[in-house]
PDB file of C-alpha atoms in Angstrom:
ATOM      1  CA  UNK B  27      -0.135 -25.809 -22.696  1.00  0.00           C
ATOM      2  CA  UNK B  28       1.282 -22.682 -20.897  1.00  0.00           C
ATOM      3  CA  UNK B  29       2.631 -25.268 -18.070  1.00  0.00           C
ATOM      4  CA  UNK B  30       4.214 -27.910 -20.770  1.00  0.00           C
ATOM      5  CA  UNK B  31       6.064 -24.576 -22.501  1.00  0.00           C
ATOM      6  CA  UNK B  32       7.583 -23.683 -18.790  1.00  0.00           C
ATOM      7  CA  UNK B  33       8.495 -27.892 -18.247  1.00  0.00           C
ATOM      8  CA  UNK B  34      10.490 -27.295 -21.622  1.00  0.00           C
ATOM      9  CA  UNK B  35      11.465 -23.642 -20.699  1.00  0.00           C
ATOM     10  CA  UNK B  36      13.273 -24.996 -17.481  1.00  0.00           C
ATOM     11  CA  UNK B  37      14.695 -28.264 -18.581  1.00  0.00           C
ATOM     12  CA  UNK B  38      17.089 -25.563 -20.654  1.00  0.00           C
ATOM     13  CA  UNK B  39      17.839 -24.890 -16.925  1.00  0.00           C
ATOM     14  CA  UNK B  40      18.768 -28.586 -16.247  1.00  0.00           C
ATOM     15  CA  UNK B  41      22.538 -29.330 -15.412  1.00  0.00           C
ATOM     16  CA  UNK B  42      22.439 -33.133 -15.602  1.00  0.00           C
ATOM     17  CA  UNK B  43      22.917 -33.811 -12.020  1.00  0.00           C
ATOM     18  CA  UNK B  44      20.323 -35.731  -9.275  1.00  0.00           C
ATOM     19  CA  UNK B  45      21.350 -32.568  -7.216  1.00  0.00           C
ATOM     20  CA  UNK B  46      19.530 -30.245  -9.867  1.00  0.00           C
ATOM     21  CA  UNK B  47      16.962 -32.608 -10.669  1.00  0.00           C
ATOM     22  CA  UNK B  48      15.853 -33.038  -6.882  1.00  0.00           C
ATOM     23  CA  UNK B  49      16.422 -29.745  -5.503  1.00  0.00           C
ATOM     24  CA  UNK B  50      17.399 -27.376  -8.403  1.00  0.00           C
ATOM     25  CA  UNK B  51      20.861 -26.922  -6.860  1.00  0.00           C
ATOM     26  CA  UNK B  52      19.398 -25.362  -3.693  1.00  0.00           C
ATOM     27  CA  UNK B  53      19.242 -22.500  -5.670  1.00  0.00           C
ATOM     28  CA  UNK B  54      15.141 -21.757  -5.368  1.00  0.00           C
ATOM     29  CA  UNK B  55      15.026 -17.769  -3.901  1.00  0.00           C
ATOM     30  CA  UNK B  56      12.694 -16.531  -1.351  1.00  0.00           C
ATOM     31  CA  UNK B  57       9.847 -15.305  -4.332  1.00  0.00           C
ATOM     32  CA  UNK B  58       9.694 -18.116  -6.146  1.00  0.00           C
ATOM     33  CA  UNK B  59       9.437 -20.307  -2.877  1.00  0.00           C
ATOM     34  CA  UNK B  60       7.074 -17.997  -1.619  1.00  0.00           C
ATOM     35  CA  UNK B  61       5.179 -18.131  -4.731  1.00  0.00           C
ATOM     36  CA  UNK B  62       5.293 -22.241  -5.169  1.00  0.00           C
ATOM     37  CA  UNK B  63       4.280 -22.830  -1.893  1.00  0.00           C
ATOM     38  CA  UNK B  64       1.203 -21.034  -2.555  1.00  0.00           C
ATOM     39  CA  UNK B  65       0.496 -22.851  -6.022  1.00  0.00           C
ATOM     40  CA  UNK B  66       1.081 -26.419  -3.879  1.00  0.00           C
ATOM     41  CA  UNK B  67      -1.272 -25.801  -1.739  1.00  0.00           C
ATOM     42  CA  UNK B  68      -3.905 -24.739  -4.057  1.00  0.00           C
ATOM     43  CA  UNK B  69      -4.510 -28.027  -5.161  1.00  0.00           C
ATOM     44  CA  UNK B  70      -7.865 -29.594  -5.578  1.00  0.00           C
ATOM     45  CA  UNK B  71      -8.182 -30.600  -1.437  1.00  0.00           C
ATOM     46  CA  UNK B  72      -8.050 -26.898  -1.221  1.00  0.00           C
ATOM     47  CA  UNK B  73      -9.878 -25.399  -3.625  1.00  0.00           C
ATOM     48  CA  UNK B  74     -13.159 -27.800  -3.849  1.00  0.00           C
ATOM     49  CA  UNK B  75     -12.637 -29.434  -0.595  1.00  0.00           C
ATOM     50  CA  UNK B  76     -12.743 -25.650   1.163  1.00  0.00           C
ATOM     51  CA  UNK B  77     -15.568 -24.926  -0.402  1.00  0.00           C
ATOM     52  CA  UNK B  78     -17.877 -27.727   0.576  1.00  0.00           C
ATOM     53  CA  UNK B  79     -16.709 -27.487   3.930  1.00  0.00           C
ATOM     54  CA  UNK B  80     -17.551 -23.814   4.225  1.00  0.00           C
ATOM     55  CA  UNK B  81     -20.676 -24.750   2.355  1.00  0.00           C
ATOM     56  CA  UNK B  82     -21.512 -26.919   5.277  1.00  0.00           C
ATOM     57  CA  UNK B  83     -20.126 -25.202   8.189  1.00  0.00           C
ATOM     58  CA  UNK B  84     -19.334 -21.877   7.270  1.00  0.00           C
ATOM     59  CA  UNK B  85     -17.199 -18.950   5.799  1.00  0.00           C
ATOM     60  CA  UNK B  86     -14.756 -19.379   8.840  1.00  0.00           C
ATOM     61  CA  UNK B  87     -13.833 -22.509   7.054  1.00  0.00           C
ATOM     62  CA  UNK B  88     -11.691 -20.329   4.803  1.00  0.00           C
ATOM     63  CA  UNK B  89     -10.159 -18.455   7.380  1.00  0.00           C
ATOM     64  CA  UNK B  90      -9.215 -21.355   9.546  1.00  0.00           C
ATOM     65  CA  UNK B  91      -7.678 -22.956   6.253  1.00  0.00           C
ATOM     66  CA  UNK B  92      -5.838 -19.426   5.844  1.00  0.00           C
ATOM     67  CA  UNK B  93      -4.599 -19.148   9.120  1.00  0.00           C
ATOM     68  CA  UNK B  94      -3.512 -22.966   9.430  1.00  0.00           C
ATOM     69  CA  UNK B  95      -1.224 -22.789   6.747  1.00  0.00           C
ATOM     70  CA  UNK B  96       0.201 -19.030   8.380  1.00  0.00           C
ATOM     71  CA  UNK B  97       1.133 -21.089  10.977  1.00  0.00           C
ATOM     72  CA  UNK B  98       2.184 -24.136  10.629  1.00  0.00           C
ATOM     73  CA  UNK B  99       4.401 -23.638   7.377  1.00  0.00           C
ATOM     74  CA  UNK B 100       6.649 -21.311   8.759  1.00  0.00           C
ATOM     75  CA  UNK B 101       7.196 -23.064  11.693  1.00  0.00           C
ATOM     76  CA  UNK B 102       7.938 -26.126  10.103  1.00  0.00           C
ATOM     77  CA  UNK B 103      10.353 -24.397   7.854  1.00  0.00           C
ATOM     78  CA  UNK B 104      11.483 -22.587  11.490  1.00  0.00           C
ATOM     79  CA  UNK B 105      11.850 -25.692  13.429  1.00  0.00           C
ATOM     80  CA  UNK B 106      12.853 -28.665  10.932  1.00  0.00           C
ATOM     81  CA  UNK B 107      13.301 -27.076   7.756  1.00  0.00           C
ATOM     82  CA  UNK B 108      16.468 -25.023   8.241  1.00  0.00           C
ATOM     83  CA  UNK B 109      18.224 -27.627   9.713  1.00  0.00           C
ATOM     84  CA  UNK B 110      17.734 -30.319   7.457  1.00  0.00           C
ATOM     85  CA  UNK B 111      18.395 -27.342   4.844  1.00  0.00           C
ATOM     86  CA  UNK B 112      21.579 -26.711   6.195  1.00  0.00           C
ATOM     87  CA  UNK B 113      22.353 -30.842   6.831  1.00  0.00           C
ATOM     88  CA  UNK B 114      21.506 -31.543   3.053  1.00  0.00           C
ATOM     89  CA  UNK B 115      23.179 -28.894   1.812  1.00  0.00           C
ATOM     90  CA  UNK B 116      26.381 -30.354   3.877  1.00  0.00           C
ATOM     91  CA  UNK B 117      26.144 -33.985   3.350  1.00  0.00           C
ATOM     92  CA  UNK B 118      24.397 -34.083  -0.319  1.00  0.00           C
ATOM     93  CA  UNK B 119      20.902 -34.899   0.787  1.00  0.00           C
ATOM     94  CA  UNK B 120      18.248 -35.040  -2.224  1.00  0.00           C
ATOM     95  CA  UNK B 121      15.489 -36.676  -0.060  1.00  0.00           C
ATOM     96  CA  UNK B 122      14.110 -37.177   3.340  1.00  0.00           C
ATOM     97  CA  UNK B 123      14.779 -40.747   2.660  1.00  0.00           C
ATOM     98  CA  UNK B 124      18.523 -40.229   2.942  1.00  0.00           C
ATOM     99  CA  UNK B 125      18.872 -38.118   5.746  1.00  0.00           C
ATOM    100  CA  UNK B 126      16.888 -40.621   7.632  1.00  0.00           C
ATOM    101  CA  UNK B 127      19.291 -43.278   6.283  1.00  0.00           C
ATOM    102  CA  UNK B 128      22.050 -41.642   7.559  1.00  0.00           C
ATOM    103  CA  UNK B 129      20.476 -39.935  10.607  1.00  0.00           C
ATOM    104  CA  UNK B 130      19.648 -43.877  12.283  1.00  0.00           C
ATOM    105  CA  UNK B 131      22.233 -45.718   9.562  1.00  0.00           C
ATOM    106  CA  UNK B 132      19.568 -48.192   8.890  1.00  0.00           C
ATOM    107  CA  UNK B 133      18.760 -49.002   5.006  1.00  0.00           C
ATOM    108  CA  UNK B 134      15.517 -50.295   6.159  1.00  0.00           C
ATOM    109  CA  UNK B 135      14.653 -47.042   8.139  1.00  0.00           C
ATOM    110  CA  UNK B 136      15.097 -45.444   4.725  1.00  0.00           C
ATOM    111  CA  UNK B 137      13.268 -47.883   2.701  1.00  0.00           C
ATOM    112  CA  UNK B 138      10.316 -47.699   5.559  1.00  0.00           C
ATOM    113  CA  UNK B 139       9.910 -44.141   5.645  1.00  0.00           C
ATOM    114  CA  UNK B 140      10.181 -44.198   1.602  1.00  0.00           C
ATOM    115  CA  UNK B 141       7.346 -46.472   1.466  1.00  0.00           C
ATOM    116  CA  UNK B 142       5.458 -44.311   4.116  1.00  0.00           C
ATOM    117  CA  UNK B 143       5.840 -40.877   2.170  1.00  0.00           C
ATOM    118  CA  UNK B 144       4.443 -43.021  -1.215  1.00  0.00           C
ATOM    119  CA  UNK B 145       1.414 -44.406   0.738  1.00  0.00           C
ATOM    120  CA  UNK B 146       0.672 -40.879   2.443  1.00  0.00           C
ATOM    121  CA  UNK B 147       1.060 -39.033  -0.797  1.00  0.00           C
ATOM    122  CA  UNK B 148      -1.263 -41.436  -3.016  1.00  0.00           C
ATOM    123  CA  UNK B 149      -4.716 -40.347  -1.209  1.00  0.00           C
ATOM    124  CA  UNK B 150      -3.671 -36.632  -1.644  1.00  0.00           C
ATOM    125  CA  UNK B 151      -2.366 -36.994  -5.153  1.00  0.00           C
ATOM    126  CA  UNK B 152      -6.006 -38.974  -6.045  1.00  0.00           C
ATOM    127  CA  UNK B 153      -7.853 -35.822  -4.792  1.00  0.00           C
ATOM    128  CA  UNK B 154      -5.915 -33.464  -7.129  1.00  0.00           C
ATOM    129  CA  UNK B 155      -6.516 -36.151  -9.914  1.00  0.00           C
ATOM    130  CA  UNK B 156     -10.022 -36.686  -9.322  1.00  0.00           C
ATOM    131  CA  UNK B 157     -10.595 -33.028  -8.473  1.00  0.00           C
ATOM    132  CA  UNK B 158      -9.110 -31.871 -11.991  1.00  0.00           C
ATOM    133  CA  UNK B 159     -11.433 -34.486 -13.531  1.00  0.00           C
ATOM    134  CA  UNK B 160     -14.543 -33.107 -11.894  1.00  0.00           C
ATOM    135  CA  UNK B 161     -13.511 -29.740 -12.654  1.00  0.00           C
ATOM    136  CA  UNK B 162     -13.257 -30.136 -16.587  1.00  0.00           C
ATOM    137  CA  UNK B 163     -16.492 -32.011 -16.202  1.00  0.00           C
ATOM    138  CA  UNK B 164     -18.217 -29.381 -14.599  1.00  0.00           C
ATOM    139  CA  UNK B 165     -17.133 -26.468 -16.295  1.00  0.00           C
ATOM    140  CA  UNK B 166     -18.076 -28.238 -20.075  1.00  0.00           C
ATOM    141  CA  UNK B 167     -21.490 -29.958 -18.677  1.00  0.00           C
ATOM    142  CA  UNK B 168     -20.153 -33.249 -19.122  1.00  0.00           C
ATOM    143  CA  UNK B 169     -18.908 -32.760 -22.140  1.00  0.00           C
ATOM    144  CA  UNK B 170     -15.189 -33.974 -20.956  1.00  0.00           C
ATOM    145  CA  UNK B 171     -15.873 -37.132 -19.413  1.00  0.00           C
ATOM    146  CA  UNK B 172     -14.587 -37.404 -15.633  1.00  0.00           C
ATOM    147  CA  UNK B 173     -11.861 -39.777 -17.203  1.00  0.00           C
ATOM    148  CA  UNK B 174     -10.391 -37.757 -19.665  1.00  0.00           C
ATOM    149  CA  UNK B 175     -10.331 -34.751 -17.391  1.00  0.00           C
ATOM    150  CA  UNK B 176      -8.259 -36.750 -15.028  1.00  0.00           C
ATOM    151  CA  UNK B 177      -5.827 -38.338 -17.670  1.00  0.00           C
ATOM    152  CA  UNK B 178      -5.286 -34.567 -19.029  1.00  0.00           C
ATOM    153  CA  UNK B 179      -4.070 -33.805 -15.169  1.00  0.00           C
ATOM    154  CA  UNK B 180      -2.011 -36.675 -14.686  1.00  0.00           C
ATOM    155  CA  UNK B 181      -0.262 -36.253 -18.348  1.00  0.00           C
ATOM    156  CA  UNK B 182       0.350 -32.790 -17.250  1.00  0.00           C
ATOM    157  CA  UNK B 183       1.773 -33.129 -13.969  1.00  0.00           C
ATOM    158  CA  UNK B 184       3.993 -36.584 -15.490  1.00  0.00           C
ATOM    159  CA  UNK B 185       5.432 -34.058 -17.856  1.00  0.00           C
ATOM    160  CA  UNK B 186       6.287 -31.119 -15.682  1.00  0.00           C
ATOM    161  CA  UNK B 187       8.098 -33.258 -13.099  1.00  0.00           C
ATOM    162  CA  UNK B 188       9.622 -35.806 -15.626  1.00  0.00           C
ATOM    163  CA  UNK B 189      11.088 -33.062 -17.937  1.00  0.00           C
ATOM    164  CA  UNK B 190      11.318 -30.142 -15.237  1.00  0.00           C
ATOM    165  CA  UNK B 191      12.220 -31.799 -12.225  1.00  0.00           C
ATOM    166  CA  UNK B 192      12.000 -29.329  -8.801  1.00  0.00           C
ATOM    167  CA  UNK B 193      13.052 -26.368 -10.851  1.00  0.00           C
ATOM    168  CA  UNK B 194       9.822 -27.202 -13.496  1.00  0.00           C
ATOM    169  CA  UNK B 195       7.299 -28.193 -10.735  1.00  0.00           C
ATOM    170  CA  UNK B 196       8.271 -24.875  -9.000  1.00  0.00           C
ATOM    171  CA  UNK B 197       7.965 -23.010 -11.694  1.00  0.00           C
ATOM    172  CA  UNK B 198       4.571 -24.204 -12.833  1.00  0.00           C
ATOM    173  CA  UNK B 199       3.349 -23.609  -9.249  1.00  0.00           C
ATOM    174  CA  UNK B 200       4.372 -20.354  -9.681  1.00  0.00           C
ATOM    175  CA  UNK B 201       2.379 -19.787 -12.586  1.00  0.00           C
ATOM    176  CA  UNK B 202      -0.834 -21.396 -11.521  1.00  0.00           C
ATOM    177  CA  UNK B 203      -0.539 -18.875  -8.554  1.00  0.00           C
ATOM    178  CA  UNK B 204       0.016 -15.678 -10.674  1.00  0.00           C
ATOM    179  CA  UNK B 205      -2.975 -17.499 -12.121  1.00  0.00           C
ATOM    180  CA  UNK B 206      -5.133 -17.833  -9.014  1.00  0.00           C
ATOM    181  CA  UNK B 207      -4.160 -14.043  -7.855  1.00  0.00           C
ATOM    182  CA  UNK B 208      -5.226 -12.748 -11.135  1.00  0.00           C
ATOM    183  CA  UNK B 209      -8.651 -14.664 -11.905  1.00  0.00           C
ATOM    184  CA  UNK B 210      -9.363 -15.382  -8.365  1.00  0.00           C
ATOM    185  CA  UNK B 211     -10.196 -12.065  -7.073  1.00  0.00           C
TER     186      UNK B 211
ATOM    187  CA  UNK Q   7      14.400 -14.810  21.584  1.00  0.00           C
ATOM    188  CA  UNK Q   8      14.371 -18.614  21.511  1.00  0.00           C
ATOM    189  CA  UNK Q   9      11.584 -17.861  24.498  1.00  0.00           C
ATOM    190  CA  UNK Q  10       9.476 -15.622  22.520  1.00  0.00           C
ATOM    191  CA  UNK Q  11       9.410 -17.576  19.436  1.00  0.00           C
ATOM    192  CA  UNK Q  12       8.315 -20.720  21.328  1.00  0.00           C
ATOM    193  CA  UNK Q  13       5.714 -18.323  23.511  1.00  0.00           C
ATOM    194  CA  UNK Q  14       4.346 -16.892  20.492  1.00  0.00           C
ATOM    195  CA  UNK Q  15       4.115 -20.115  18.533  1.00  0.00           C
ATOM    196  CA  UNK Q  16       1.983 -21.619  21.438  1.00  0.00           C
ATOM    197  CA  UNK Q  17       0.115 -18.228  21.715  1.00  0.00           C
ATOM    198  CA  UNK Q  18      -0.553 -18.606  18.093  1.00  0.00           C
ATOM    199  CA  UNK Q  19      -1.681 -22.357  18.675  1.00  0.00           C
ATOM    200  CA  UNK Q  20      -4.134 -21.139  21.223  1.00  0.00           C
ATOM    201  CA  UNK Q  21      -5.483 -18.266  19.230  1.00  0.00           C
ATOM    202  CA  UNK Q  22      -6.352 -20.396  16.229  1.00  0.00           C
ATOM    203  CA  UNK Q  23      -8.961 -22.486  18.119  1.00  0.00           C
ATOM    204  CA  UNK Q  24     -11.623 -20.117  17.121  1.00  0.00           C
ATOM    205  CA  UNK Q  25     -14.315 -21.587  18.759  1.00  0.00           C
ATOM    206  CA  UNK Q  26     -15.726 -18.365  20.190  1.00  0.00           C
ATOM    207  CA  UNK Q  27     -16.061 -16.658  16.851  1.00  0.00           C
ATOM    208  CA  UNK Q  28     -17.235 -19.887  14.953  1.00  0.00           C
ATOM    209  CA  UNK Q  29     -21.128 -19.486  15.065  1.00  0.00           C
ATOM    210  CA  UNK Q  30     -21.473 -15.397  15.670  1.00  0.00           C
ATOM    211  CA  UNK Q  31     -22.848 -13.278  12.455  1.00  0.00           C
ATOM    212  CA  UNK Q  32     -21.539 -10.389  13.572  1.00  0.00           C
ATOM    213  CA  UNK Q  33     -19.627  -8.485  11.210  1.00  0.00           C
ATOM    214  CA  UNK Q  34     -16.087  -6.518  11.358  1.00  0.00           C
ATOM    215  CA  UNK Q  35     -14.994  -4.442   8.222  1.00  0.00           C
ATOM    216  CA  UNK Q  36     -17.572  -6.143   6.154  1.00  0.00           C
ATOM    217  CA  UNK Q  37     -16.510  -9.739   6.509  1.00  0.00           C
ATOM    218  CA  UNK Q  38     -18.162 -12.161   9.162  1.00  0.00           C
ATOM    219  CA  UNK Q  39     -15.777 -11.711  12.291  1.00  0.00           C
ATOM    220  CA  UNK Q  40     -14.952 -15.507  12.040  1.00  0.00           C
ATOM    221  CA  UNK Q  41     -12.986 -14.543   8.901  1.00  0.00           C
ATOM    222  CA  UNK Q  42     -12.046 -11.140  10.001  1.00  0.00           C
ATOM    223  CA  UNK Q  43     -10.338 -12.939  12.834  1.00  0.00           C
ATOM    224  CA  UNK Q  44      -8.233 -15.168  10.628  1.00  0.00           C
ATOM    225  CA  UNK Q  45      -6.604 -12.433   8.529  1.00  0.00           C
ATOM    226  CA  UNK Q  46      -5.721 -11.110  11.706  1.00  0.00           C
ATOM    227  CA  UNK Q  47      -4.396 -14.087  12.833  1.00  0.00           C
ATOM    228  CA  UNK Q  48      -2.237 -14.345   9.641  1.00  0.00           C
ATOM    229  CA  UNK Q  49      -1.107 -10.832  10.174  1.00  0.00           C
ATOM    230  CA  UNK Q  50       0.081 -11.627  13.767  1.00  0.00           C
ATOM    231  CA  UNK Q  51       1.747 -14.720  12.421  1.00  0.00           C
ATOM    232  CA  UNK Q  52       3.029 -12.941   9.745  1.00  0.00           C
ATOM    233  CA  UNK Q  53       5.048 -10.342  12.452  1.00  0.00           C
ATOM    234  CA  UNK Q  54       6.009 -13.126  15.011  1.00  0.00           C
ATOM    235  CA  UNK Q  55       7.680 -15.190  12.375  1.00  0.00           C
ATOM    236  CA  UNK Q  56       9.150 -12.238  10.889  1.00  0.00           C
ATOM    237  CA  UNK Q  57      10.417 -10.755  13.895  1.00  0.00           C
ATOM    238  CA  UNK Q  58      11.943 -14.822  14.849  1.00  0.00           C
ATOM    239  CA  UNK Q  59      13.427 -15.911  11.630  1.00  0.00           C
ATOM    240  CA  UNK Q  60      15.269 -12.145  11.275  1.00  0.00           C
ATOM    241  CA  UNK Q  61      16.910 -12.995  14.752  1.00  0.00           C
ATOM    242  CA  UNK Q  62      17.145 -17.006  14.851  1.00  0.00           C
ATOM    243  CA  UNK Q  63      18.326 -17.401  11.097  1.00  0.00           C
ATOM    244  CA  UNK Q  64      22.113 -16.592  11.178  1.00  0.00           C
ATOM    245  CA  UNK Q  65      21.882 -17.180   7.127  1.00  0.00           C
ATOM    246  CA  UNK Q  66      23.881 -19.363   4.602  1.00  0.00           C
ATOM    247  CA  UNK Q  67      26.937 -21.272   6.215  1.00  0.00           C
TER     248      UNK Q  67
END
């Protein structure tokens, strides 16, 4: 409920353009990145797939997950992500889709790559779906079938992004993270 | 500064194959030292990517 209030909350924010839909007019700060990049990667692959893995192999397994993302986010954002920051913000770009368009000035490079971030995405996106439906199962002893559980996440998520765009999905990330620093300790 | 950022990303590469740590039960500060090792590898990360995106980024355009 608290995440469809903040989807309405920020579509108050919304200026009508793909621009602010996509990428919230470039104008996410360093907090609120900080903070939604946390709440992304808390997702379901995270949270119960960590935990069975350090179940089987061993507390480390946290660590390793820890100290991964240390690493490799900021570089990315280092090595790729300020230039392509600084490209879309000069040429309009909304989505890697487009810069690759441009970058090789192939349509079909575009549409490839399109079609390879949708197939990449689906298997992680299942995992937070399935993950959520597990989790309300759990937690009410079956009560919530696995089904419903999952429907409840996908309605959820659908509504946030649909009504919210970047600036709602950020937003919500931020919340479930104030969330998991508050009831996680 | 373009040399240590790419030294100390491959330095961090290299000290995140904890293989030596992975099995040991010893303990530092309370926490198995195969955990212990990891916030200190964040921490290190932390400084190097600190100390490279103050001096790399040249800010908005």
């Amino acid at each position: 409920m608290v995440v469809s209030v903040i989807a309405a909350l920020s579509h108050r924010f919304f200026r009508g353009t793909g621009e602010d839909y996509f990428v919230a007019n470039r104008t996410i700060g360093p907090f609120l990145l900080l903070m939604s990049l946390f709440g992304t990667n808390m997702t379901a692959f995270s949270i119960l797939g960590a935990s069975g893995e350090a179940y089987r192999y061993g507390i480390g397994v946290f660590g390793l997950m820890g100290s991964s993302s240390a690493i490799v986010i900021p570089a990315i954002f280092l090595l790729v992500g300020t230039r392509l920051w600084r490209l879309g913000k000069r040429f309009g770009y909304v989505t890697q889709a487009q810069y690759f368009r441009d970058r090789f000035g192939s349509d079909v490079v575009g549409l490839l790559l399109f079609l390879l971030n949708v197939v990449l995405v689906v298997p992680y996106l299942l995992i937070g779906v399935m993950g959520g439906g597990i989790t309300f199962n759990q937690m009410t002893d079956g009560a919530i079938p696995f089904w419903v559980g999952s429907f409840v996440v996908c309605a959820v998520v659908l509504a946030y992004v649909c009504y919210g765009g970047l600036r709602g999905t950020a937003w919500a990330n931020a919340f479930q993270t104030l969330v998991f620093m508050t009831l996680g300790r | 500064m373009r040399a240590f950022g790419g030294v100390g990303l491959v330095l961090l590469a290299i000290l995140h194959q904890d293989v030596w740590f992975w099995s040991s039960q010893t303990r530092w500060f309370g926490l198995p030292i195969g955990l212990t090792y990891h916030v200190g590898l964040c921490l290190l990360a932390s400084v190097v990517f600190y100390v490279v995106g103050r001096s790399l980024w040249d800010g908005e355009d």
